[in-house]
Amino acid sequence: MTTTWRHLPAPAREIAGAATDAVAAARERDGEAYEIAVARLGAAERSGLVLGAVVRLLIEESHPDGLAGDDVRQVLERCVRGAAEWRPEVDPHVLLVLLASALGVYDPDADDAPPAPPAVARHAALLVADLLAVTGHPLDGYLAAAFTEIHRTELHD
């Protein structure tokens, strides 16, 4: 973990650390480290909110003109194909829910079985790792921006 998160409260630092570890394990395709990190991430309250903000920031950067249907399909296909090589249980539906949630177009009431927090954590780390590979930037800046955005939103609500 970097000093970027030193000022954050303990729960936020835990999310940042677990997300960093999960994404690093996904990039390295280290199944054991991945399982440990996503278990921590799935247990951390509000990790889905943070990961959703990171996904949205990554999508905004990699698709500055917006995300069309073909773009969504391309992101999903790339992520599923890459992850399936070492995580055969990857679920395209969960990845689609993560993308739709990050873009603000997912209605959990319309979904018969919205993904549980452990599935969100497991798939969000894969999606973030995939999107980071496209941008070529480290996760740190996106996490910091996500926490700043969430804090600002909570202050105004």
XYZ file of N, CA and C in Angstrom:
471
model
N 0.854 -1.172 0.000
C 0.000 0.000 0.000
C 0.903 1.238 0.000
N 0.470 2.274 -0.627
C 1.273 3.483 -0.724
C 0.837 4.498 0.325
N 1.619 5.540 0.456
C 1.280 6.596 1.402
C 0.045 7.373 0.963
N -0.417 7.167 -0.245
C -1.617 7.835 -0.745
C -2.799 7.583 0.187
N -2.820 6.439 0.850
C -3.965 6.052 1.669
C -3.705 6.213 3.155
N -2.551 6.755 3.536
C -2.205 6.856 4.956
C -3.242 7.669 5.727
N -3.829 8.647 5.101
C -4.785 9.526 5.781
C -6.186 8.922 5.882
N -6.421 7.822 5.208
C -7.758 7.233 5.182
C -8.061 6.493 6.485
N -9.337 6.407 6.853
C -9.711 5.596 8.018
C -9.409 4.115 7.749
N -9.310 3.344 8.808
C -8.936 1.927 8.709
C -9.797 1.127 7.715
N -11.133 1.281 7.702
C -11.916 0.499 6.733
C -11.549 0.821 5.278
N -11.285 2.075 4.993
C -10.911 2.460 3.632
C -9.521 1.921 3.291
N -8.607 1.976 4.254
C -7.265 1.419 4.029
C -7.337 -0.075 3.755
N -8.256 -0.772 4.440
C -8.412 -2.211 4.215
C -8.928 -2.471 2.801
N -9.888 -1.687 2.355
C -10.394 -1.842 0.987
C -9.280 -1.575 -0.012
N -8.532 -0.492 0.187
C -7.443 -0.148 -0.730
C -6.385 -1.245 -0.764
N -6.017 -1.754 0.391
C -5.009 -2.813 0.445
C -5.489 -4.098 -0.193
N -6.721 -4.487 0.116
C -7.276 -5.715 -0.455
C -7.443 -5.586 -1.964
N -7.908 -4.423 -2.421
C -8.072 -4.215 -3.871
C -6.719 -4.263 -4.570
N -5.729 -3.620 -3.988
C -4.392 -3.619 -4.574
C -3.851 -5.047 -4.661
N -4.011 -5.803 -3.587
C -3.531 -7.187 -3.576
C -4.293 -8.053 -4.576
N -5.619 -7.876 -4.662
C -6.433 -8.686 -5.575
C -6.097 -8.386 -7.030
N -5.948 -7.112 -7.356
C -5.631 -6.736 -8.732
C -4.224 -7.204 -9.100
N -3.282 -7.070 -8.180
C -1.917 -7.555 -8.448
C -1.920 -9.063 -8.667
N -2.674 -9.798 -7.848
C -2.752 -11.252 -8.010
C -3.419 -11.615 -9.333
N -4.437 -10.838 -9.730
C -5.103 -11.093 -11.013
C -4.131 -10.859 -12.162
N -3.364 -9.802 -12.073
C -2.399 -9.510 -13.142
C -1.336 -10.599 -13.237
N -0.942 -11.147 -12.088
C 0.082 -12.191 -12.053
C -0.497 -13.592 -12.222
N -1.835 -13.670 -12.209
C -2.545 -14.943 -12.299
C -2.110 -15.894 -11.188
N -2.031 -15.339 -9.998
C -1.651 -16.078 -8.798
C -2.927 -16.450 -8.057
N -3.398 -17.673 -8.293
C -4.678 -18.105 -7.743
C -4.765 -18.071 -6.231
N -3.720 -18.483 -5.546
C -3.749 -18.510 -4.087
C -3.818 -17.096 -3.509
N -2.955 -16.213 -3.980
C -2.961 -14.824 -3.501
C -4.275 -14.145 -3.872
N -4.808 -14.486 -5.034
C -6.069 -13.905 -5.491
C -7.210 -14.277 -4.545
N -7.311 -15.547 -4.192
C -8.385 -15.996 -3.303
C -8.316 -15.317 -1.947
N -7.119 -15.181 -1.409
C -6.954 -14.516 -0.113
C -7.378 -13.055 -0.213
N -6.924 -12.370 -1.255
C -7.227 -10.946 -1.408
C -8.710 -10.701 -1.663
N -9.344 -11.512 -2.526
C -10.768 -11.262 -2.807
C -11.642 -11.643 -1.622
N -11.185 -12.567 -0.785
C -11.933 -12.871 0.438
C -11.923 -11.648 1.360
N -10.766 -11.011 1.497
C -10.678 -9.773 2.287
C -11.546 -8.688 1.675
N -11.470 -8.568 0.361
C -12.215 -7.537 -0.350
C -13.719 -7.760 -0.219
N -14.158 -8.978 -0.361
C -15.579 -9.297 -0.253
C -16.134 -9.072 1.140
N -15.276 -9.183 2.150
C -15.702 -8.985 3.540
C -15.695 -7.514 3.938
N -15.022 -6.688 3.162
C -14.912 -5.263 3.494
C -16.181 -4.528 3.084
N -16.839 -3.943 4.057
C -18.058 -3.190 3.777
C -17.752 -2.027 2.837
N -18.584 -1.856 1.845
C -18.509 -0.768 0.861
C -17.419 -0.971 -0.193
N -16.821 -2.156 -0.228
C -15.799 -2.385 -1.255
C -16.413 -2.333 -2.650
N -17.660 -2.771 -2.788
C -18.326 -2.704 -4.089
C -18.487 -1.276 -4.579
N -18.785 -0.371 -3.675
C -18.916 1.040 -4.025
C -17.583 1.588 -4.528
N -16.511 1.267 -3.820
C -15.179 1.745 -4.205
C -14.765 1.143 -5.539
N -14.941 -0.166 -5.685
C -14.555 -0.815 -6.937
C -15.390 -0.322 -8.107
N -16.662 -0.056 -7.867
C -17.510 0.499 -8.924
C -17.022 1.861 -9.375
N -16.590 2.686 -8.418
C -16.058 4.007 -8.777
C -14.764 3.863 -9.567
N -13.921 2.903 -9.181
C -12.673 2.670 -9.918
C -12.989 2.225 -11.341
N -13.929 1.298 -11.495
C -14.304 0.816 -12.835
C -14.819 1.984 -13.675
N -15.680 2.825 -13.094
C -16.207 3.958 -13.852
C -15.099 4.906 -14.287
N -14.171 5.198 -13.402
C -13.049 6.079 -13.751
C -12.194 5.469 -14.867
N -11.963 4.177 -14.788
C -11.182 3.506 -15.831
C -11.911 3.516 -17.173
N -13.215 3.308 -17.138
C -13.998 3.323 -18.379
C -14.006 4.735 -18.972
N -14.175 5.728 -18.122
C -14.171 7.108 -18.613
C -12.842 7.452 -19.271
N -11.754 6.964 -18.697
C -10.448 7.264 -19.288
C -10.212 6.486 -20.584
N -10.605 5.226 -20.599
C -10.345 4.416 -21.788
C -11.362 4.641 -22.902
N -12.505 5.249 -22.584
C -13.547 5.552 -23.580
C -14.052 6.975 -23.360
N -13.217 7.977 -23.625
C -13.595 9.366 -23.315
C -14.825 9.869 -24.078
N -15.165 9.242 -25.196
C -16.333 9.663 -25.965
C -17.588 8.895 -25.587
N -17.508 8.083 -24.551
C -18.647 7.295 -24.113
C -18.489 5.837 -24.497
N -19.326 5.025 -23.926
C -19.265 3.584 -24.119
C -20.498 3.136 -24.903
N -20.285 2.673 -26.118
C -21.376 2.155 -26.950
C -21.541 0.660 -26.670
N -22.603 0.092 -27.199
C -22.869 -1.332 -27.009
C -21.713 -2.214 -27.455
N -21.109 -1.875 -28.594
C -19.966 -2.651 -29.075
C -18.786 -2.544 -28.124
N -18.612 -1.372 -27.507
C -17.538 -1.188 -26.539
C -17.751 -2.071 -25.315
N -18.990 -2.137 -24.831
C -19.318 -2.980 -23.679
C -19.004 -4.435 -24.018
N -19.432 -4.868 -25.190
C -19.175 -6.242 -25.616
C -17.677 -6.508 -25.686
N -16.930 -5.568 -26.233
C -15.481 -5.730 -26.354
C -14.817 -5.848 -24.977
N -15.209 -4.991 -24.042
C -14.647 -5.045 -22.687
C -14.983 -6.379 -22.045
N -16.245 -6.792 -22.155
C -16.658 -8.067 -21.557
C -15.916 -9.249 -22.180
N -15.857 -9.286 -23.497
C -15.181 -10.404 -24.170
C -13.711 -10.468 -23.789
N -13.044 -9.325 -23.799
C -11.609 -9.297 -23.476
C -11.381 -9.772 -22.042
N -12.193 -9.274 -21.122
C -12.034 -9.632 -19.721
C -12.345 -11.111 -19.484
N -13.447 -11.593 -20.037
C -13.833 -12.993 -19.843
C -12.796 -13.927 -20.457
N -12.367 -13.632 -21.666
C -11.373 -14.509 -22.314
C -10.065 -14.534 -21.541
N -9.606 -13.376 -21.113
C -8.362 -13.325 -20.357
C -8.469 -14.024 -19.014
N -9.573 -13.812 -18.332
C -9.750 -14.406 -17.006
C -10.009 -15.905 -17.089
N -10.736 -16.346 -18.097
C -11.098 -17.761 -18.209
C -9.880 -18.668 -18.353
N -8.775 -18.104 -18.820
C -7.556 -18.898 -18.952
C -7.049 -19.392 -17.604
N -7.338 -18.677 -16.542
C -6.864 -19.105 -15.223
C -7.964 -19.110 -14.167
N -9.132 -18.535 -14.477
C -10.292 -18.525 -13.586
C -11.499 -19.015 -14.388
N -11.608 -20.324 -14.622
C -12.679 -20.834 -15.489
C -14.087 -20.551 -14.979
N -14.233 -20.200 -13.710
C -15.563 -19.918 -13.153
C -16.023 -18.485 -13.391
N -15.256 -17.711 -14.150
C -15.636 -16.317 -14.405
C -17.044 -16.285 -15.008
N -17.863 -15.367 -14.496
C -19.266 -15.278 -14.903
C -19.492 -13.973 -15.675
N -19.758 -14.057 -16.980
C -19.980 -12.840 -17.774
C -21.127 -11.977 -17.255
N -22.148 -12.621 -16.673
C -23.281 -11.853 -16.147
C -22.834 -10.944 -15.002
N -22.005 -11.453 -14.117
C -21.528 -10.635 -12.993
C -20.696 -9.471 -13.525
N -19.855 -9.721 -14.516
C -19.059 -8.647 -15.113
C -19.962 -7.602 -15.763
N -21.019 -8.049 -16.434
C -21.962 -7.115 -17.046
C -22.655 -6.267 -15.980
N -23.045 -6.892 -14.880
C -23.669 -6.150 -13.779
C -22.694 -5.109 -13.237
N -21.423 -5.477 -13.105
C -20.424 -4.528 -12.609
C -20.280 -3.336 -13.556
N -20.218 -3.611 -14.840
C -20.120 -2.528 -15.817
C -21.370 -1.644 -15.781
N -22.530 -2.268 -15.797
C -23.783 -1.505 -15.786
C -23.915 -0.686 -14.501
N -23.509 -1.252 -13.383
C -23.561 -0.523 -12.110
C -22.620 0.669 -12.133
N -21.420 0.457 -12.623
C -20.429 1.538 -12.688
C -20.918 2.674 -13.577
N -21.692 2.325 -14.595
C -22.211 3.335 -15.517
C -23.551 3.921 -15.048
N -24.079 3.385 -13.950
C -25.325 3.909 -13.396
C -26.569 3.450 -14.115
N -26.499 2.333 -14.841
C -27.663 1.871 -15.586
C -28.183 0.510 -15.111
N -27.671 0.008 -14.016
C -28.105 -1.291 -13.492
C -29.226 -1.091 -12.493
N -30.297 -1.868 -12.638
C -31.419 -1.833 -11.709
C -31.454 -3.159 -10.954
N -30.963 -3.186 -9.710
C -30.920 -4.448 -8.973
C -32.300 -5.048 -8.738
N -33.331 -4.220 -8.722
C -34.686 -4.741 -8.523
C -35.164 -5.539 -9.721
N -34.603 -5.279 -10.891
C -35.009 -5.993 -12.098
C -34.236 -7.304 -12.273
N -33.203 -7.507 -11.483
C -32.370 -8.703 -11.576
C -32.869 -9.715 -10.550
N -33.196 -10.925 -11.009
C -33.703 -11.961 -10.112
C -32.697 -12.326 -9.027
N -31.422 -12.286 -9.359
C -30.392 -12.685 -8.401
C -29.161 -11.797 -8.559
N -29.209 -10.593 -7.999
C -28.023 -9.737 -8.101
C -26.830 -10.444 -7.456
N -25.645 -10.200 -7.957
C -24.467 -10.881 -7.431
C -24.227 -10.558 -5.955
N -23.791 -11.560 -5.219
C -23.457 -11.397 -3.805
C -22.105 -10.684 -3.687
N -21.848 -10.042 -2.553
C -20.581 -9.317 -2.378
C -19.317 -10.129 -2.700
N -19.238 -11.415 -2.319
C -18.023 -12.156 -2.701
C -17.860 -12.291 -4.217
N -18.963 -12.463 -4.941
C -18.886 -12.559 -6.406
C -18.512 -11.210 -7.003
N -19.024 -10.141 -6.430
C -18.672 -8.796 -6.899
C -17.177 -8.577 -6.723
N -16.655 -8.889 -5.544
C -15.224 -8.700 -5.284
C -14.378 -9.542 -6.235
N -14.761 -10.795 -6.414
C -14.002 -11.715 -7.269
C -13.951 -11.219 -8.710
N -15.060 -10.725 -9.199
C -15.121 -10.291 -10.591
C -14.634 -8.856 -10.790
N -14.860 -8.002 -9.805
C -14.405 -6.616 -9.931
C -12.886 -6.548 -10.036
N -12.200 -7.387 -9.281
C -10.736 -7.394 -9.359
C -10.277 -7.808 -10.754
N -10.965 -8.757 -11.361
C -10.628 -9.170 -12.732
C -10.884 -8.039 -13.720
N -12.020 -7.370 -13.554
C -12.380 -6.278 -14.458
C -11.413 -5.102 -14.307
N -11.082 -4.755 -13.089
C -10.148 -3.654 -12.856
C -8.784 -3.988 -13.445
N -8.307 -5.216 -13.225
C -7.007 -5.615 -13.781
C -7.023 -5.522 -15.303
N -8.118 -5.941 -15.917
C -8.236 -5.876 -17.373
C -8.235 -4.427 -17.859
N -9.012 -3.575 -17.220
C -9.089 -2.178 -17.634
C -7.772 -1.440 -17.376
N -7.082 -1.791 -16.314
C -5.778 -1.180 -16.048
C -4.771 -1.539 -17.136
N -4.865 -2.750 -17.655
C -3.964 -3.157 -18.732
C -4.169 -2.281 -19.961
N -5.389 -1.828 -20.178
C -5.700 -0.958 -21.316
C -5.132 0.443 -21.094
N -5.312 0.974 -19.886
C -4.849 2.339 -19.617
C -3.342 2.402 -19.408
N -2.770 1.325 -18.883
C -1.339 1.312 -18.616
C -0.937 2.084 -17.373
N -1.899 2.499 -16.574
C -1.608 3.259 -15.360
C -1.741 2.360 -14.130
N -1.110 2.755 -13.032
C -1.243 1.976 -11.793
C -2.595 2.217 -11.119
N -2.964 1.298 -10.274
C -4.244 1.353 -9.566
C -4.298 2.494 -8.551
N -3.184 2.842 -7.957
C -3.154 3.831 -6.867
C -3.950 5.099 -7.167
N -3.707 5.698 -8.291
C -4.377 6.960 -8.623
C -5.881 6.807 -8.746
N -6.314 5.686 -9.281
C -7.755 5.457 -9.434
C -8.417 5.226 -8.076
N -7.730 4.498 -7.194
C -8.279 4.299 -5.854
C -8.386 5.632 -5.116
N -7.336 6.420 -5.185
C -7.367 7.731 -4.522
C -8.499 8.581 -5.071
N -8.661 8.587 -6.381
C -9.733 9.372 -6.999
C -11.105 8.833 -6.602
N -11.236 7.514 -6.504
C -12.517 6.912 -6.110
C -12.875 7.309 -4.684
N -11.915 7.234 -3.770
C -12.195 7.624 -2.387
C -12.544 9.108 -2.290
N -11.851 9.933 -3.049
C -12.135 11.369 -3.047
C -13.543 11.628 -3.570
N -13.906 10.958 -4.643
C -15.235 11.132 -5.231
C -16.331 10.668 -4.280
N -16.131 9.532 -3.642
C -17.125 9.014 -2.695
C -17.265 9.961 -1.509
N -16.155 10.445 -0.999
C -16.183 11.387 0.125
C -16.945 12.660 -0.258
N -16.654 13.196 -1.427
C -17.318 14.414 -1.894
C -18.820 14.177 -2.056
N -19.193 13.052 -2.598
C -20.613 12.731 -2.790
C -21.324 12.619 -1.439
N -20.660 11.985 -0.483
C -21.285 11.825 0.839
C -21.432 13.160 1.563
N -20.511 14.073 1.336
C -20.606 15.393 1.958
C -21.794 16.175 1.420
N -22.123 15.969 0.147
C -23.196 16.732 -0.495
C -24.559 16.057 -0.360
N -24.579 14.838 0.124
C -25.875 14.145 0.298
C -26.481 14.385 1.641
